DNA sequence: CATTCGCGGGG
DNA sequence: GTGTACGCGAATG
């Protein structure tokens, strides 16, 4: 294989293991890609009685997995004390899974550290580089006589650091690929690949099916000519790449996605798993070698933070971009904690250390409450201000030094959190604290840069700060996650205990200053005071900040805000159903139809238009004055439904299935729709979405009630009455406080002749 | 009426 | 590399 001449200047594009070492891809200033291989044997450590260590060393050596290299002294995570450990090297990074299987056999007295770190992280750490670092690569001539096997072939000189706010980016060429299948719902295309659209550098080509060899040949010609670094696909993992690989198998002409020879299996089954309280379906993934495959439909971070945010996180967490695109913000923060620990010379326990301590029933009762949530005072209000704590949880974790190893330390029993009594260490700064502090500062700096910038630069800063926002949001959840490496439930509880105290304090201060607190949730408060100025609200924020030590900001002042009651019992208010219009013109909508992903587009569109009309009102009088205009929109949409002129795609209900079609117990709409799919040979996996139209909600025969999208016929009729009901509900949400309930709305439709009296 | 089932939220 | 929350609302039987 071609081997580039050193020294070489460029950016680190990707890093992944190969036999005996790591592949390092460098993209130079001309955009040319270079593949380097660097021998690499990562270290890991074991502590325990000498005899057991000797036995372990003998076993691993015999299996040619790892070799002992001598004793070392490193810092223990939980205690912060130095610990003597036996250092090993993993002989071949590709055999890390085999090593872990071997180490899983219980060995009395032995504790293992660092053995399961991601290899790209270990490598970057050992060579002091990071993804997207601008580097000059030299051949490494200085041999280390002690461990010949560990001698790297490469030496890097890095320009700047991963934490620089401004950095030069490699000149990347992006190619966008979209495939059309037999059926194109709003989800992944299905069936056979019908055509392929390729866009790159302003050129767009569409290749139709027909002879697979021709299609693949033309795709390869384009890839060769334009030589993209990044292939951005639409549904690449779930549909396009496996479809192209399938064509290639028949045509024996593989698509040239990779820059090295790769044999891969075509996997069509993904996996379903439970996360965040719901089932998620993960399509199989098809990473490329020497290029990045970024599937915009299979990357939460790419969708939320664009390429700029992805690059930002990749640099900071040392997870290569292509991998970062497919991981969650939670693993990004975990990687940053690992990196911090490595840099600080801390031993990283293989499995989660400390078991939870014993708790009394009382402790459990108070500690497990989570965030504080008030019941709002239902109603429609004007002149309400909303104030929010900024990044409350992470800011508190830093402020109170809350980290798994600092909670309930032996040395500072007097520094207890409110209610629950766990204290946090004052002497040793925790790992979580050390990881978060620079991220909080960096996010602030990026927001300032954003506010001073214009156009694309502004957007880029915003994407980068958004990426950091996501990892800040998830780091708190990880503290309470029992499988997280640096999670500990007591730390999680300490955070929520402080959070409750701070919100209570904020409330008390607001009330002492004559504000009425209408509502408060976790880190936000809605307050009202007759004749209060904006300055007065800002002054209140300052007072709260001084009292609790965490920044709280004026989110805005509402022209009007509506806190809605429960639909089940109108006498009860609910915390998360409200809407309002800020003086800035922005809307804030929570929990209403429009925000729900299972509301049909037509209903969402109608409600959006109505809210926008109401948002023009400056106060309650203006709100009331606009009601007739809102009702006009309502009647207009009702007419369209009645006339039967609405397109079925605008009536589609989209829901996520949580089980296989056969497991649904009742004839719920979603169960029926998923069974229709299964019966016709299109399995919908738990976590995937199913789309359907309500055809006759109350039909005796269950099969007639709904129709899954792929099986709509041109003459399929929708259930007008049912959709009118959904529309009424959306109007009711907006006009509830003026007495427009379902019955009154139906009377209006009858008066206008939309429905019979 | 009880049971089943999906959704939201963060800045 | 994965947060098995928690409460609401709708639909079913």
mmCIF file of C-alpha atoms in Angstrom, chain A residues 574-703:
data_model
loop_
_atom_site.group_PDB
_atom_site.id
_atom_site.type_symbol
_atom_site.label_atom_id
_atom_site.label_comp_id
_atom_site.label_asym_id
_atom_site.label_seq_id
_atom_site.Cartn_x
_atom_site.Cartn_y
_atom_site.Cartn_z
ATOM 1 C CA UNK A 574 -50.870 20.520 35.500
ATOM 2 C CA UNK A 575 -47.260 21.620 35.487
ATOM 3 C CA UNK A 576 -46.369 21.122 31.871
ATOM 4 C CA UNK A 577 -49.223 22.441 29.768
ATOM 5 C CA UNK A 578 -48.806 26.125 29.121
ATOM 6 C CA UNK A 579 -48.254 28.610 26.345
ATOM 7 C CA UNK A 580 -47.309 32.249 26.147
ATOM 8 C CA UNK A 581 -46.068 35.049 23.935
ATOM 9 C CA UNK A 582 -43.013 37.040 24.991
ATOM 10 C CA UNK A 583 -42.708 40.764 24.343
ATOM 11 C CA UNK A 584 -39.765 39.861 22.096
ATOM 12 C CA UNK A 585 -42.278 38.179 19.772
ATOM 13 C CA UNK A 586 -41.128 34.672 20.656
ATOM 14 C CA UNK A 587 -43.595 31.981 21.603
ATOM 15 C CA UNK A 588 -43.220 29.451 24.350
ATOM 16 C CA UNK A 589 -45.350 26.336 23.971
ATOM 17 C CA UNK A 590 -45.229 23.296 26.227
ATOM 18 C CA UNK A 591 -47.246 20.147 26.232
ATOM 19 C CA UNK A 592 -49.904 21.376 23.798
ATOM 20 C CA UNK A 593 -51.025 19.565 20.652
ATOM 21 C CA UNK A 594 -48.596 21.460 18.428
ATOM 22 C CA UNK A 595 -45.627 20.166 20.412
ATOM 23 C CA UNK A 596 -46.635 16.551 20.221
ATOM 24 C CA UNK A 597 -45.146 14.493 17.466
ATOM 25 C CA UNK A 598 -48.312 12.432 17.122
ATOM 26 C CA UNK A 599 -50.536 15.356 16.205
ATOM 27 C CA UNK A 600 -51.549 15.193 12.515
ATOM 28 C CA UNK A 601 -49.833 17.943 10.469
ATOM 29 C CA UNK A 602 -53.153 19.571 9.543
ATOM 30 C CA UNK A 603 -54.152 20.044 13.175
ATOM 31 C CA UNK A 604 -50.679 21.250 14.115
ATOM 32 C CA UNK A 605 -50.706 23.724 11.245
ATOM 33 C CA UNK A 606 -54.132 25.077 12.240
ATOM 34 C CA UNK A 607 -53.069 25.482 15.849
ATOM 35 C CA UNK A 608 -49.819 27.158 14.798
ATOM 36 C CA UNK A 609 -51.739 29.723 12.743
ATOM 37 C CA UNK A 610 -54.117 30.420 15.603
ATOM 38 C CA UNK A 611 -51.313 30.845 18.140
ATOM 39 C CA UNK A 612 -49.556 33.241 15.802
ATOM 40 C CA UNK A 613 -52.681 35.383 15.636
ATOM 41 C CA UNK A 614 -52.911 35.439 19.415
ATOM 42 C CA UNK A 615 -49.203 36.212 19.702
ATOM 43 C CA UNK A 616 -49.859 39.597 18.115
ATOM 44 C CA UNK A 617 -51.884 40.590 21.175
ATOM 45 C CA UNK A 618 -50.017 42.841 23.606
ATOM 46 C CA UNK A 619 -52.173 42.010 26.604
ATOM 47 C CA UNK A 620 -55.311 40.236 27.753
ATOM 48 C CA UNK A 621 -57.610 42.737 26.077
ATOM 49 C CA UNK A 622 -55.790 42.204 22.807
ATOM 50 C CA UNK A 623 -56.038 38.445 23.288
ATOM 51 C CA UNK A 624 -59.811 38.609 23.696
ATOM 52 C CA UNK A 625 -60.099 40.930 20.705
ATOM 53 C CA UNK A 626 -58.418 38.382 18.446
ATOM 54 C CA UNK A 627 -60.663 35.462 19.293
ATOM 55 C CA UNK A 628 -63.017 36.045 16.311
ATOM 56 C CA UNK A 629 -60.028 35.910 13.973
ATOM 57 C CA UNK A 630 -58.917 32.635 15.569
ATOM 58 C CA UNK A 631 -62.378 31.188 15.126
ATOM 59 C CA UNK A 632 -62.268 32.100 11.418
ATOM 60 C CA UNK A 633 -59.182 29.928 11.062
ATOM 61 C CA UNK A 634 -60.922 27.161 12.981
ATOM 62 C CA UNK A 635 -63.940 27.282 10.649
ATOM 63 C CA UNK A 636 -61.702 27.401 7.577
ATOM 64 C CA UNK A 637 -59.913 24.211 8.567
ATOM 65 C CA UNK A 638 -63.153 22.540 9.589
ATOM 66 C CA UNK A 639 -64.559 23.303 6.147
ATOM 67 C CA UNK A 640 -61.572 21.821 4.451
ATOM 68 C CA UNK A 641 -61.994 18.635 6.476
ATOM 69 C CA UNK A 642 -65.717 18.501 5.799
ATOM 70 C CA UNK A 643 -65.254 18.977 2.067
ATOM 71 C CA UNK A 644 -62.972 15.971 1.979
ATOM 72 C CA UNK A 645 -60.261 17.992 0.282
ATOM 73 C CA UNK A 646 -57.492 17.402 2.796
ATOM 74 C CA UNK A 647 -54.573 15.338 1.580
ATOM 75 C CA UNK A 648 -54.075 12.127 3.532
ATOM 76 C CA UNK A 649 -50.434 12.999 4.206
ATOM 77 C CA UNK A 650 -51.692 15.989 6.211
ATOM 78 C CA UNK A 651 -53.752 13.680 8.384
ATOM 79 C CA UNK A 652 -51.017 11.179 9.135
ATOM 80 C CA UNK A 653 -50.582 10.188 12.737
ATOM 81 C CA UNK A 654 -47.053 9.085 13.559
ATOM 82 C CA UNK A 655 -46.306 7.030 16.628
ATOM 83 C CA UNK A 656 -43.467 4.948 17.962
ATOM 84 C CA UNK A 657 -44.236 1.296 18.524
ATOM 85 C CA UNK A 658 -43.002 -0.189 21.762
ATOM 86 C CA UNK A 659 -43.455 -3.865 20.935
ATOM 87 C CA UNK A 660 -43.803 -6.329 18.103
ATOM 88 C CA UNK A 661 -47.121 -6.272 16.231
ATOM 89 C CA UNK A 662 -48.350 -9.515 17.785
ATOM 90 C CA UNK A 663 -47.806 -8.336 21.344
ATOM 91 C CA UNK A 664 -50.441 -5.610 21.366
ATOM 92 C CA UNK A 665 -53.216 -6.583 23.718
ATOM 93 C CA UNK A 666 -55.923 -4.210 22.583
ATOM 94 C CA UNK A 667 -57.047 -3.018 19.196
ATOM 95 C CA UNK A 668 -55.448 0.350 19.723
ATOM 96 C CA UNK A 669 -54.868 2.410 16.609
ATOM 97 C CA UNK A 670 -51.129 1.905 16.830
ATOM 98 C CA UNK A 671 -51.521 -1.825 17.382
ATOM 99 C CA UNK A 672 -53.810 -2.132 14.357
ATOM 100 C CA UNK A 673 -51.481 -0.101 12.164
ATOM 101 C CA UNK A 674 -48.423 -2.095 13.165
ATOM 102 C CA UNK A 675 -50.297 -5.343 12.554
ATOM 103 C CA UNK A 676 -51.278 -4.157 9.073
ATOM 104 C CA UNK A 677 -47.601 -3.578 8.385
ATOM 105 C CA UNK A 678 -46.548 -6.961 9.754
ATOM 106 C CA UNK A 679 -49.307 -8.805 7.863
ATOM 107 C CA UNK A 680 -48.030 -7.347 4.622
ATOM 108 C CA UNK A 681 -44.450 -8.283 5.328
ATOM 109 C CA UNK A 682 -43.006 -4.994 6.577
ATOM 110 C CA UNK A 683 -41.937 -5.599 10.155
ATOM 111 C CA UNK A 684 -41.911 -2.476 12.301
ATOM 112 C CA UNK A 685 -39.424 -2.945 15.128
ATOM 113 C CA UNK A 686 -39.940 -1.651 18.634
ATOM 114 C CA UNK A 687 -38.664 1.910 18.611
ATOM 115 C CA UNK A 688 -39.515 2.450 14.943
ATOM 116 C CA UNK A 689 -42.397 4.644 13.934
ATOM 117 C CA UNK A 690 -45.597 3.638 12.325
ATOM 118 C CA UNK A 691 -47.746 6.084 10.339
ATOM 119 C CA UNK A 692 -51.439 5.806 9.747
ATOM 120 C CA UNK A 693 -54.616 7.662 8.896
ATOM 121 C CA UNK A 694 -57.835 7.223 10.870
ATOM 122 C CA UNK A 695 -60.344 5.894 8.355
ATOM 123 C CA UNK A 696 -63.313 5.040 10.570
ATOM 124 C CA UNK A 697 -62.487 5.235 14.266
ATOM 125 C CA UNK A 698 -65.605 3.468 15.493
ATOM 126 C CA UNK A 699 -65.916 0.798 12.805
ATOM 127 C CA UNK A 700 -67.109 -2.573 14.058
ATOM 128 C CA UNK A 701 -64.402 -4.304 12.111
ATOM 129 C CA UNK A 702 -61.037 -3.381 13.587
ATOM 130 C CA UNK A 703 -59.323 -3.616 10.200
#
